CSV table of C-alpha atoms in Angstrom, one decimal:
chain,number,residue,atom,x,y,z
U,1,UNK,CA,-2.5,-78.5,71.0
U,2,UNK,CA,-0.6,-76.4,68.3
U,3,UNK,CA,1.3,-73.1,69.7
U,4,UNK,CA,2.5,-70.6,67.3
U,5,UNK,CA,6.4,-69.5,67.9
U,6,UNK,CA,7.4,-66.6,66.7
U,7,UNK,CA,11.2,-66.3,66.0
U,8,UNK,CA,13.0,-63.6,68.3
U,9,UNK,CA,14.4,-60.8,65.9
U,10,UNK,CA,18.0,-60.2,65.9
U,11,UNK,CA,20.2,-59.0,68.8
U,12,UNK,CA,20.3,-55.3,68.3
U,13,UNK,CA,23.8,-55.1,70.4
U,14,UNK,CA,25.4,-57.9,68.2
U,15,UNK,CA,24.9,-56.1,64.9
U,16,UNK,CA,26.2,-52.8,66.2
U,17,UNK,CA,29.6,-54.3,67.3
U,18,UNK,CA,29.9,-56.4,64.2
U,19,UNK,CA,29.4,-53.4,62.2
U,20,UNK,CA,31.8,-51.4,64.5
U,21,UNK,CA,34.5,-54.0,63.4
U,22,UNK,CA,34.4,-52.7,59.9
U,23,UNK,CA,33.9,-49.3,60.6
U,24,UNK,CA,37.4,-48.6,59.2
U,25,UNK,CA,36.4,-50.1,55.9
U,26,UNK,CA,32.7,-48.8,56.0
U,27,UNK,CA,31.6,-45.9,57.8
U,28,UNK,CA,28.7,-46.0,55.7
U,29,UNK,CA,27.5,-49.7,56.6
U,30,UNK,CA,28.2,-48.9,59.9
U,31,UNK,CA,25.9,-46.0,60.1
U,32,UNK,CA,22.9,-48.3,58.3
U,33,UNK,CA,23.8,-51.1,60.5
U,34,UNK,CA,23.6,-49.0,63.4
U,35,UNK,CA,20.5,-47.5,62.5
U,36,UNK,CA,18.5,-50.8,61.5
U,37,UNK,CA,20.0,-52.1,65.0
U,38,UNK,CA,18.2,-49.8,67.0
U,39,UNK,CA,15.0,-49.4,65.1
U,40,UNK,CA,14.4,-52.8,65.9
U,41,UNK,CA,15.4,-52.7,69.5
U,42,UNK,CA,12.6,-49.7,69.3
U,43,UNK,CA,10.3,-52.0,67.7
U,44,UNK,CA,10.6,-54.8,70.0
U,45,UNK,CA,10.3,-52.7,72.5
U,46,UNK,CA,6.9,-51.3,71.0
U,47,UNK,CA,6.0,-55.1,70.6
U,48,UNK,CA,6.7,-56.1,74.8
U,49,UNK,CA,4.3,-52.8,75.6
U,50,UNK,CA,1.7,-54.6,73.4
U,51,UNK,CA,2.1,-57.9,74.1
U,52,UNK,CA,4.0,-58.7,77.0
U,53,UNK,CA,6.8,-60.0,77.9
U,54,UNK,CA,7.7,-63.4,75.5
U,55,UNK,CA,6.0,-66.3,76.5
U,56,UNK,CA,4.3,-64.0,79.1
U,57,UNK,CA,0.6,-65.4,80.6
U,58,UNK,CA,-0.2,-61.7,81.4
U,59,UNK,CA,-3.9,-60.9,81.0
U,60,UNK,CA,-3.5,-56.7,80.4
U,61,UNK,CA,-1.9,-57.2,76.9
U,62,UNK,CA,-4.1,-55.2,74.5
U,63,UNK,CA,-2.1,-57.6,71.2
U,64,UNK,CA,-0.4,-60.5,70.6
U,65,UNK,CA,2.8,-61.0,68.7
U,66,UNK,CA,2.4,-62.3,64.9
U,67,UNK,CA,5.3,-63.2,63.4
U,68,UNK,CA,7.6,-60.5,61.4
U,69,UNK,CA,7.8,-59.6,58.1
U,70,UNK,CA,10.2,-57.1,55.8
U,71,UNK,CA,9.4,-53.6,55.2
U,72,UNK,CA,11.0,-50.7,53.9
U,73,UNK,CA,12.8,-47.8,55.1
U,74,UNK,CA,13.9,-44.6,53.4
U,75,UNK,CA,17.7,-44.4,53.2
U,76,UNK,CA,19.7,-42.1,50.7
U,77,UNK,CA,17.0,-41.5,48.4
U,78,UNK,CA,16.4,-44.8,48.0
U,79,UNK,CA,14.9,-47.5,50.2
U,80,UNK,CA,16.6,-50.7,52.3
U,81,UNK,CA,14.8,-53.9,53.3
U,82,UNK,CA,14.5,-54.0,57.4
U,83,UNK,CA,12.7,-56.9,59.3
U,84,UNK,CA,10.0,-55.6,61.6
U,85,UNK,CA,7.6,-57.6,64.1
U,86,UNK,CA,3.9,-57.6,63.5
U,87,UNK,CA,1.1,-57.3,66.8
U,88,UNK,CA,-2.5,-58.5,66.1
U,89,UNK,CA,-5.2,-57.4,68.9
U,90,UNK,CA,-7.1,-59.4,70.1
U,91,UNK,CA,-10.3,-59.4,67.4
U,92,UNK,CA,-7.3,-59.9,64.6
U,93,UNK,CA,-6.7,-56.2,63.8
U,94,UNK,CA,-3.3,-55.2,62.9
U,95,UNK,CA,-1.6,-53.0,65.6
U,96,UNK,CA,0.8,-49.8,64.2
U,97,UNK,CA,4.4,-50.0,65.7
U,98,UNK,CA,4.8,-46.2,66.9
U,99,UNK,CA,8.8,-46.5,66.4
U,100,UNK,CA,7.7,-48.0,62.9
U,101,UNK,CA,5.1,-45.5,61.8
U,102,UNK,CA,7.4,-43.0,63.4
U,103,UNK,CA,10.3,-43.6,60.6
U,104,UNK,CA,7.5,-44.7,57.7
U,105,UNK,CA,6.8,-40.5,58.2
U,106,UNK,CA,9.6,-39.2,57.8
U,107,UNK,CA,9.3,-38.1,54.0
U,108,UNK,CA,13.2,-38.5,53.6
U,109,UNK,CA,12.6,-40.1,50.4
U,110,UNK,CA,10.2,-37.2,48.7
U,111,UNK,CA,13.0,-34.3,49.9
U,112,UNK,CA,15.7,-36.1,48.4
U,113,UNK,CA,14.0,-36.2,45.2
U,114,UNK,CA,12.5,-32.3,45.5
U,115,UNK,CA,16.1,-30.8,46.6
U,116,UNK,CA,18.1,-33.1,43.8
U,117,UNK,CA,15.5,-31.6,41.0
U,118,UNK,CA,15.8,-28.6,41.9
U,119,UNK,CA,19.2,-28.6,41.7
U,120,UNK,CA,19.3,-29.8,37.8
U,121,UNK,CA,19.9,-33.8,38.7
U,122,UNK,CA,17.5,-35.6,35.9
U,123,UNK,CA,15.5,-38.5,36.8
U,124,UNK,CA,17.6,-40.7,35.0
U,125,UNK,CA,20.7,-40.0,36.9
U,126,UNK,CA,18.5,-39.6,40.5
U,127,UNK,CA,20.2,-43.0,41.5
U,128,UNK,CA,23.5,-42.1,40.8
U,129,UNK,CA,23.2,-38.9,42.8
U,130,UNK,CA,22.0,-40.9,46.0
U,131,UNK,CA,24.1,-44.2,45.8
U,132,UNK,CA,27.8,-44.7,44.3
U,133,UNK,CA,27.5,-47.4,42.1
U,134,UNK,CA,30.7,-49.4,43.7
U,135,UNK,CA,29.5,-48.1,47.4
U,136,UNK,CA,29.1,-50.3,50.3
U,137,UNK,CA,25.3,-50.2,50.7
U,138,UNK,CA,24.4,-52.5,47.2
U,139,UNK,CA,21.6,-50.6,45.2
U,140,UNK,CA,18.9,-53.4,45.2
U,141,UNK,CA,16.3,-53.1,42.4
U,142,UNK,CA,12.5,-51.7,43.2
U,143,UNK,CA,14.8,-49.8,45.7
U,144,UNK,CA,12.7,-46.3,45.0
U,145,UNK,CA,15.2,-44.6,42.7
U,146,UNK,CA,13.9,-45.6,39.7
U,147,UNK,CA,13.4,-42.3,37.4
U,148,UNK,CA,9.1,-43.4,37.4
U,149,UNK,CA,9.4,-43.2,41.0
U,150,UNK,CA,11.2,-40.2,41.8
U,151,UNK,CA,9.1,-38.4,39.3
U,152,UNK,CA,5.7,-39.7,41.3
U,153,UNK,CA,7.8,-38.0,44.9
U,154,UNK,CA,8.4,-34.9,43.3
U,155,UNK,CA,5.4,-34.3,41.9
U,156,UNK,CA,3.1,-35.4,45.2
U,157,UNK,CA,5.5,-33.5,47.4
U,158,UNK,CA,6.0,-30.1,44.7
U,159,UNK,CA,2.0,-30.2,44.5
U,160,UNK,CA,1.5,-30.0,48.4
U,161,UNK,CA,4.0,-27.7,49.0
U,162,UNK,CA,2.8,-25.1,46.2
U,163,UNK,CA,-1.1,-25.4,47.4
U,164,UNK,CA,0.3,-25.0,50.8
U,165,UNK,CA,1.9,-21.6,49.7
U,166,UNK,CA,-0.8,-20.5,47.4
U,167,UNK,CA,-3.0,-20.6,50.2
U,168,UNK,CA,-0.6,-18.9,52.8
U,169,UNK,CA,-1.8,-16.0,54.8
U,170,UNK,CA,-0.9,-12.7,53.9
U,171,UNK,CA,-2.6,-10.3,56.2
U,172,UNK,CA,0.3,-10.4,58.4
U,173,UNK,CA,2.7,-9.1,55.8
U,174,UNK,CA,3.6,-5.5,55.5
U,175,UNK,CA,4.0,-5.4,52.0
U,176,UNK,CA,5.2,-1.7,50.5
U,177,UNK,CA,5.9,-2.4,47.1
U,178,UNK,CA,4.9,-5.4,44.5
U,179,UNK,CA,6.5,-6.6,41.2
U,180,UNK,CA,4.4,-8.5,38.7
U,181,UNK,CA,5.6,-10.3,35.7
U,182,UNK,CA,5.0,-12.8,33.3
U,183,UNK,CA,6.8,-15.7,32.3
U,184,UNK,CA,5.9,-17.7,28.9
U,185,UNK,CA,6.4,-21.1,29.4
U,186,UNK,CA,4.8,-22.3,25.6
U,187,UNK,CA,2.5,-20.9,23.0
U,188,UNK,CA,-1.0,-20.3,24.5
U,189,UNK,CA,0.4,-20.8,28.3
U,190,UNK,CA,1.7,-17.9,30.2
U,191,UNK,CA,2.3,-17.9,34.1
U,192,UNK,CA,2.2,-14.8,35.7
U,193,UNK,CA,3.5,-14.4,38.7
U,194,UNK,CA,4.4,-12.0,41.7
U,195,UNK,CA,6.8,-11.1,44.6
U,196,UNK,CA,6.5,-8.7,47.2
U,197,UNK,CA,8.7,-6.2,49.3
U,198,UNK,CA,7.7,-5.7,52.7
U,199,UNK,CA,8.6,-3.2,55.3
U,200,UNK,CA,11.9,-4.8,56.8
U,201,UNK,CA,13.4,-5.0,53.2
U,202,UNK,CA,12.6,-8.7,53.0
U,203,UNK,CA,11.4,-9.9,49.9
U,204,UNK,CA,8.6,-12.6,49.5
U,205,UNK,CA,7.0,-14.9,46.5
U,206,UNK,CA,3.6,-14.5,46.3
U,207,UNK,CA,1.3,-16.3,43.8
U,208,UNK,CA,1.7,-17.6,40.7
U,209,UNK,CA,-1.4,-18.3,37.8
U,210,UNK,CA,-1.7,-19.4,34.6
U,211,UNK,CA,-3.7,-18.2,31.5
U,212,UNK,CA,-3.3,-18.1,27.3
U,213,UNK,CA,-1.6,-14.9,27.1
U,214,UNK,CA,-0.4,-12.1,29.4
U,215,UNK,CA,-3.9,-10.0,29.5
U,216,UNK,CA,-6.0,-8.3,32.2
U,217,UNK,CA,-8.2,-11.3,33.3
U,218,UNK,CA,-4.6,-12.9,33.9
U,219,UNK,CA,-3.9,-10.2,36.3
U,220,UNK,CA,-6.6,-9.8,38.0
U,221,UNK,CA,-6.7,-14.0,38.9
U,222,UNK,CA,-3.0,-13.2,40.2
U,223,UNK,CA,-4.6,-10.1,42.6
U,224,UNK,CA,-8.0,-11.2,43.6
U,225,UNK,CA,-5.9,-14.6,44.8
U,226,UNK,CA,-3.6,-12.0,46.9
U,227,UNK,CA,-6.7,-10.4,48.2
U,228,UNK,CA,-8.6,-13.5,49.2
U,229,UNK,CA,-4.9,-14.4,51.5
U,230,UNK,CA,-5.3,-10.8,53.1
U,231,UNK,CA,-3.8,-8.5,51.1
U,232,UNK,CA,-5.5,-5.0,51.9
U,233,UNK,CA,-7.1,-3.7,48.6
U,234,UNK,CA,-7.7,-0.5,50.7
U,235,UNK,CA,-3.9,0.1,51.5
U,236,UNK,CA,-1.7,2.2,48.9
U,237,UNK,CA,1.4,0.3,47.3
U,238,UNK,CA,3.6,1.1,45.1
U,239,UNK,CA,3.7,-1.3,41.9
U,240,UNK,CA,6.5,-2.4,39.7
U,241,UNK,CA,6.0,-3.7,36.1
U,242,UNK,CA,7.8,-4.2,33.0
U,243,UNK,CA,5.3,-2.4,30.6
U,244,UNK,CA,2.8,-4.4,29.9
U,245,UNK,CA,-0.7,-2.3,29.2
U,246,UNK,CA,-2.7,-5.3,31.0
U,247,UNK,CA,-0.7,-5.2,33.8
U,248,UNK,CA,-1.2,-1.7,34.6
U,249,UNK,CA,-4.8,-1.6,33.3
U,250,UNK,CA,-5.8,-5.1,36.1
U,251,UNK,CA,-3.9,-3.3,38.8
U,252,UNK,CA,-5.8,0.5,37.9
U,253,UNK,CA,-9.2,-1.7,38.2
U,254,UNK,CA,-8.5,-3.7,41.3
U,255,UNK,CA,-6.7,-1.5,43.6
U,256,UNK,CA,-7.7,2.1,42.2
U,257,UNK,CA,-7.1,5.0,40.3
U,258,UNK,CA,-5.1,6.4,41.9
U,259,UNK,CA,-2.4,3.6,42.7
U,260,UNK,CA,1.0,4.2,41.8
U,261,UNK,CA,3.1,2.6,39.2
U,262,UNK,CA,6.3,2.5,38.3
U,263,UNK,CA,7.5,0.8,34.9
U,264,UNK,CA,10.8,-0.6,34.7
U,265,UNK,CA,13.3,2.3,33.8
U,266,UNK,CA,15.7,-0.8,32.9
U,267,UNK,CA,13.2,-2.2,29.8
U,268,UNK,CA,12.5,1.3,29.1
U,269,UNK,CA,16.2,1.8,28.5
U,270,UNK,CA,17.0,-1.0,26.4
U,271,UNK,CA,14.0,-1.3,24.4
U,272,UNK,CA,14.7,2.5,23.1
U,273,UNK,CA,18.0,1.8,22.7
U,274,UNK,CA,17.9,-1.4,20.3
U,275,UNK,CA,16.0,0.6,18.0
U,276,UNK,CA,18.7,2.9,17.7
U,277,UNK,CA,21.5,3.1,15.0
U,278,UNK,CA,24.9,2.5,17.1
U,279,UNK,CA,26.0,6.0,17.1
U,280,UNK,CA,22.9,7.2,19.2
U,281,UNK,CA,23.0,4.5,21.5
U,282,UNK,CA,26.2,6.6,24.0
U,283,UNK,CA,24.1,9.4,24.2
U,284,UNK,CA,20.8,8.3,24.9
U,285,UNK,CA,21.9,6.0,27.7
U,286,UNK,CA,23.5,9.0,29.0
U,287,UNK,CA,20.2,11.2,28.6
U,288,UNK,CA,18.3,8.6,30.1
U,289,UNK,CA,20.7,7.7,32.8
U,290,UNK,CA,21.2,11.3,34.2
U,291,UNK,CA,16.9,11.7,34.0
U,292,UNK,CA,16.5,8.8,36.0
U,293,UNK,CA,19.0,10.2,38.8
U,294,UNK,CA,17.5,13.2,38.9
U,295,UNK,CA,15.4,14.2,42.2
U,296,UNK,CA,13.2,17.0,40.2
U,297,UNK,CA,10.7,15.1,38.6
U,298,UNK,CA,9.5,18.4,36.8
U,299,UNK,CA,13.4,18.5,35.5
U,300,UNK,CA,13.6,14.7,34.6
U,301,UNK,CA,10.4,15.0,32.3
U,302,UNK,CA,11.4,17.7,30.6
U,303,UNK,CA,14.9,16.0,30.0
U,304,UNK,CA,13.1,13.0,28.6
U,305,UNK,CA,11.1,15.1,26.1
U,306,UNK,CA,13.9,17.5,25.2
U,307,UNK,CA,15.6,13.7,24.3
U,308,UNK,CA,12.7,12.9,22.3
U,309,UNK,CA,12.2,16.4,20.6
U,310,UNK,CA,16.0,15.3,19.2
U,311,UNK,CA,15.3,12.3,17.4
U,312,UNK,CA,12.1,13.0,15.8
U,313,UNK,CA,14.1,13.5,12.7
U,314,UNK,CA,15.9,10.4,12.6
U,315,UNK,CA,13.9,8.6,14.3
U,316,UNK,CA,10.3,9.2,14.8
U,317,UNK,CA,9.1,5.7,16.1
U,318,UNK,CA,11.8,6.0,18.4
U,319,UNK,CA,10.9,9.5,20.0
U,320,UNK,CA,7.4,8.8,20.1
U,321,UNK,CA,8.3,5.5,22.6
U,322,UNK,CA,10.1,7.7,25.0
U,323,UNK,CA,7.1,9.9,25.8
U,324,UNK,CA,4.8,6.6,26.2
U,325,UNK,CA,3.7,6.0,29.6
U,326,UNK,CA,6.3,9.3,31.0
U,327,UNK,CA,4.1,9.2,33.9
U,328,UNK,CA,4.7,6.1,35.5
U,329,UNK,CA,8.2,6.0,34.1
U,330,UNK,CA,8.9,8.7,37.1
U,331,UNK,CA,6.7,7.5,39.7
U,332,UNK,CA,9.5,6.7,42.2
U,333,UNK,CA,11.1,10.7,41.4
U,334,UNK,CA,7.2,12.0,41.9
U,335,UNK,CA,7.2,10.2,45.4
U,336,UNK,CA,10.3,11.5,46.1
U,337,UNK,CA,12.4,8.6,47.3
U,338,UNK,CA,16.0,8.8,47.9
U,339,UNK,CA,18.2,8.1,45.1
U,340,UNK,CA,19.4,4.8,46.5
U,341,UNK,CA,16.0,3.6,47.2
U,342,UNK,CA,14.8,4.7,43.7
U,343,UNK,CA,17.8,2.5,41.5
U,344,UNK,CA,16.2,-0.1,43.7
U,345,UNK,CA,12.4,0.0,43.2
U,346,UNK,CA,12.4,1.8,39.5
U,347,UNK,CA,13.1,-1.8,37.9
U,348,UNK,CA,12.1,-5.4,38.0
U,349,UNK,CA,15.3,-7.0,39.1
U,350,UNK,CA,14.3,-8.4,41.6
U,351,UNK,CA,11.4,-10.6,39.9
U,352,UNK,CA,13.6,-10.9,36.5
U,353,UNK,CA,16.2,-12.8,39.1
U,354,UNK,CA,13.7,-14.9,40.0
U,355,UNK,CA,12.4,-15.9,36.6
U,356,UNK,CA,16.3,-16.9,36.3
U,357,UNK,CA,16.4,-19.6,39.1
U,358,UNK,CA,12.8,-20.9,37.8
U,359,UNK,CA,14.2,-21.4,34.1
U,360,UNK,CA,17.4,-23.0,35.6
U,361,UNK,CA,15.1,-25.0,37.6
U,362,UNK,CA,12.7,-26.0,34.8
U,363,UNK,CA,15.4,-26.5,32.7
U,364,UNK,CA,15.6,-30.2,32.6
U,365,UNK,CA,11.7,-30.5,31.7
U,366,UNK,CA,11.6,-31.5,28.1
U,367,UNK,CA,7.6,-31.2,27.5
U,368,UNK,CA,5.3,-29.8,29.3
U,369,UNK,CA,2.5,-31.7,29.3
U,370,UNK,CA,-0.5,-29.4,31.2
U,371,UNK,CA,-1.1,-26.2,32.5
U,372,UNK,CA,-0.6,-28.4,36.6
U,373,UNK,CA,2.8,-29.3,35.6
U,374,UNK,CA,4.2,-25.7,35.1
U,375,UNK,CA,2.4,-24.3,38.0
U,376,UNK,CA,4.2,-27.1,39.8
U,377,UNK,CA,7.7,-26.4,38.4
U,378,UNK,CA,7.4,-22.9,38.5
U,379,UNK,CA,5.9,-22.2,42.1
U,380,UNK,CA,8.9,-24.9,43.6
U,381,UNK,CA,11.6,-22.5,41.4
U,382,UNK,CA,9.7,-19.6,43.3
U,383,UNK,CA,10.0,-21.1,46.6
U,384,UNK,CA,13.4,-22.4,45.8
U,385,UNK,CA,14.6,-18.6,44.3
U,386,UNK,CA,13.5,-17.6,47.4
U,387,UNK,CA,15.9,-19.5,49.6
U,388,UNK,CA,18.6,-16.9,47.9
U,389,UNK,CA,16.7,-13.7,48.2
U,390,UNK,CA,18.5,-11.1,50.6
U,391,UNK,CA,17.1,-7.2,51.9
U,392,UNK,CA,16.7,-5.0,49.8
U,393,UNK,CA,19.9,-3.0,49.7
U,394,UNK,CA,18.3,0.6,50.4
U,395,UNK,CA,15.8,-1.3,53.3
U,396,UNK,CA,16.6,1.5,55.7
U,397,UNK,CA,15.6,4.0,53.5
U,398,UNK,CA,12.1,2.4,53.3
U,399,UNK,CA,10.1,4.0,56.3
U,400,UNK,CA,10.3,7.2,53.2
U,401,UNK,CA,8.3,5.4,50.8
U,402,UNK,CA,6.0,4.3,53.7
U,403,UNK,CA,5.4,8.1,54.0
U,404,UNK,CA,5.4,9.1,50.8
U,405,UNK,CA,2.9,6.3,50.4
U,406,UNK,CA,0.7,7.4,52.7
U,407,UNK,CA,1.0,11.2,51.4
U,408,UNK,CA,-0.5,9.7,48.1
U,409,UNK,CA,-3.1,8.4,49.4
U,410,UNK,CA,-4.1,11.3,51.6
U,411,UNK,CA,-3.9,13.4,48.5
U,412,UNK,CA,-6.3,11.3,46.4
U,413,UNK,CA,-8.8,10.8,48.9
U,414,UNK,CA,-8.7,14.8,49.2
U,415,UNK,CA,-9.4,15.2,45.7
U,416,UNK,CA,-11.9,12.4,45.2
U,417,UNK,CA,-14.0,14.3,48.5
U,418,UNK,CA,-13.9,17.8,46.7
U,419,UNK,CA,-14.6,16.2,43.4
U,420,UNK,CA,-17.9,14.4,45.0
U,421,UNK,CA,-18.9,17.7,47.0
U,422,UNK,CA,-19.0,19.7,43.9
């Protein structure tokens, strides 16, 4: 009669004090050593709940043992060989280790690759970042660090965590105030994207979506996607933009009327000011800069205009751009905010930083080959901007524009009734 031996695995103490011996020389080793010593003393244990003790004749073993064979492990971005024990029940089925399927989840492997692109390491060089070429643990080839691979990691792990956020709940977040901008990635793909402000000062990424240029059907994907996660359409925020016609018009159709606006005082500033001749450039800063700080928005319009009534000789172009859009130029003087609160909300800093960390981010991408791969990039340069994002500076101030807010929207509602009752 044949029997089937199956070789013991190594002694899990043995290795350890071996590897202790050269600790002095390889702290590294020691720590892998270590490691692969006591998963296996966790997977034989795994094995004897199974199976039995060796050579048992017990009859309430749910498996029997099956020889061993090598797997992998992730270990410093890459991967090292480790010999595991196999169980087969008793109809021939192969039985999971828990200890083993325990360290086969832990997605070591894609993080290494997520946080090492993110931080500008290229593919090519992924190995070098994870392993010293002269180090103690040998890089072995098919070891997982192979620029192919680590590209597959990032872009499995970068696509789940980006539909995980897109599909975050929002009904929970106070938001007061929202910035929208766009970010051109090439020609005929723009991403739009969007971060909000709530109530504490905290600042959060939002959504991101793409489209062929920066128009209103854009938009409105970007806000019916916040709607569909909670976002109140009924509740009054104030909105920040840059400009853009299609931004305000998407937001005017979506959320109202009667919704505030505010357009960056910052591209306001400079794109008058580039127009200029040199020797106007002191003065209309100036002009500008004391409008903007003024708490009479009455006052501050009429400065702008007195501006522009100046350089209608010299520059007509020029003075007809200041008086576009004067209204929502204001908007944050008309609600009357507090100065400190208004240097903060008046611009699109706070999303223009952003856009920052998501070009340093994308900056090793060479081509972009679909419209999936930017929304990929760009939402894990969102999440990853976020990690730096602190409160808003004037965040005590902010239980103002949560009244004046709601003063805005008691007014409108007062009009619209009287409108309809006439």
């Amino acid at each position: 009669m044949k029997r089937t031996i199956t070789t013991p695995g190594p002694d899990a103490t043995a290795l350890v004090k071996e590897a202790w011996q050269d600790v002095g020389a390889s702290f590294e080793r020691f720590c892998l050593t270590a490691g692969i010593a006591t998963l296996s003393r966790m997977m034989t244990e795994d094995a004897e709940r199974l199976c039995g003790p060796r050579h048992g004749r017990s009859g309430m073993r749910t498996g029997h043992r099956w020889g061993r064979t090598k797997g992998k492990i992730g270990f410093h971005g890459g991967t090292v060989p480790v010999d595991r024990p196999r169980v087969r029940s008793r109809d021939g089925a192969e039985l999971a280790l828990p200890s083993w399927e325990a360290a086969q989840a832990e997605d070591w492997l894609g993080q290494w690759a997520m946080n090492l692109m993110l931080i500008n390491v290229s593919t090519r060089r992924f190995g070098r970042a994870v392993r010293l070429p002269g180090g103690d643990v040998p890089a072995l080839p098919g070891d997982s660090r192979s620029k192919s691979a680590v590209s597959r990691r990032f872009v499995e792990l970068s696509a789940a965590r980006m539909a995980e956020w897109m599909a975050s709940n929002l009904s929970k977040v106070e938001l007061l105030a929202i910035q929208i901008d766009g970010l051109h990635i090439q020609e005929e793909l723009i991403l739009v994207a969007a971060v909000g402000i709530d109530a504490a000062g905290d600042k959060h990424p939002l959504a991101v979506v793409e489209g062929a240029t920066e128009n209103a059907a854009t938009v409105r994907a970007l806000l019916d996607n916040l709607i569909e996660r909670g976002l109140d359409p009924a509740v009054c925020r104030l909105f920040i933009v840059d400009g853009s016609k299609a931004l305000t018009k998407a937001i005017r159709q979506t959320f109202g009327g009667h919704t505030p606006i505010q357009r960056c005082q910052v591209h306001k500033a400079r794109n008058i000011v580039e127009r200029l001749p040199k020797h106007f450039h002191g003065s209309v800063r100036k002009a500008l800069r004391q409008a903007w700080e003024l708490n009479d928005a009455d006052k501050a319009e009429q400065l702008i205009r007195n501006l522009a009534r100046r350089l209608e000789r010299e520059a007509p172009g020029v003075a007809a751009s200041i008086l576009e859009g004067i209204d929502e130029i204001l908007t944050v003087t008309r609600l009357g905010l507090p100065l400190e609160l208004r240097r903060s909300l008046a611009c699109t800093n706070i999303i223009e930083n952003m856009n920052g960390t998501i070009r340093r981010v994308c900056g090793n991408v060479k081509r972009w080959r679909d419209a999936s791969m930017a929304l990929r990039w760009t939402a894990a340069g969102m999440i990853e901007a976020a990690k730096g994002f602190r409160r808003l500076k004037a965040c005590k101030q902010l239980p103002v524009l949560v009244a004046a807010l709601k003063a805005h929207h008691a007014k409108h509602l007062q009009l619209e009734t009287k409108s309809e009752a006439a």
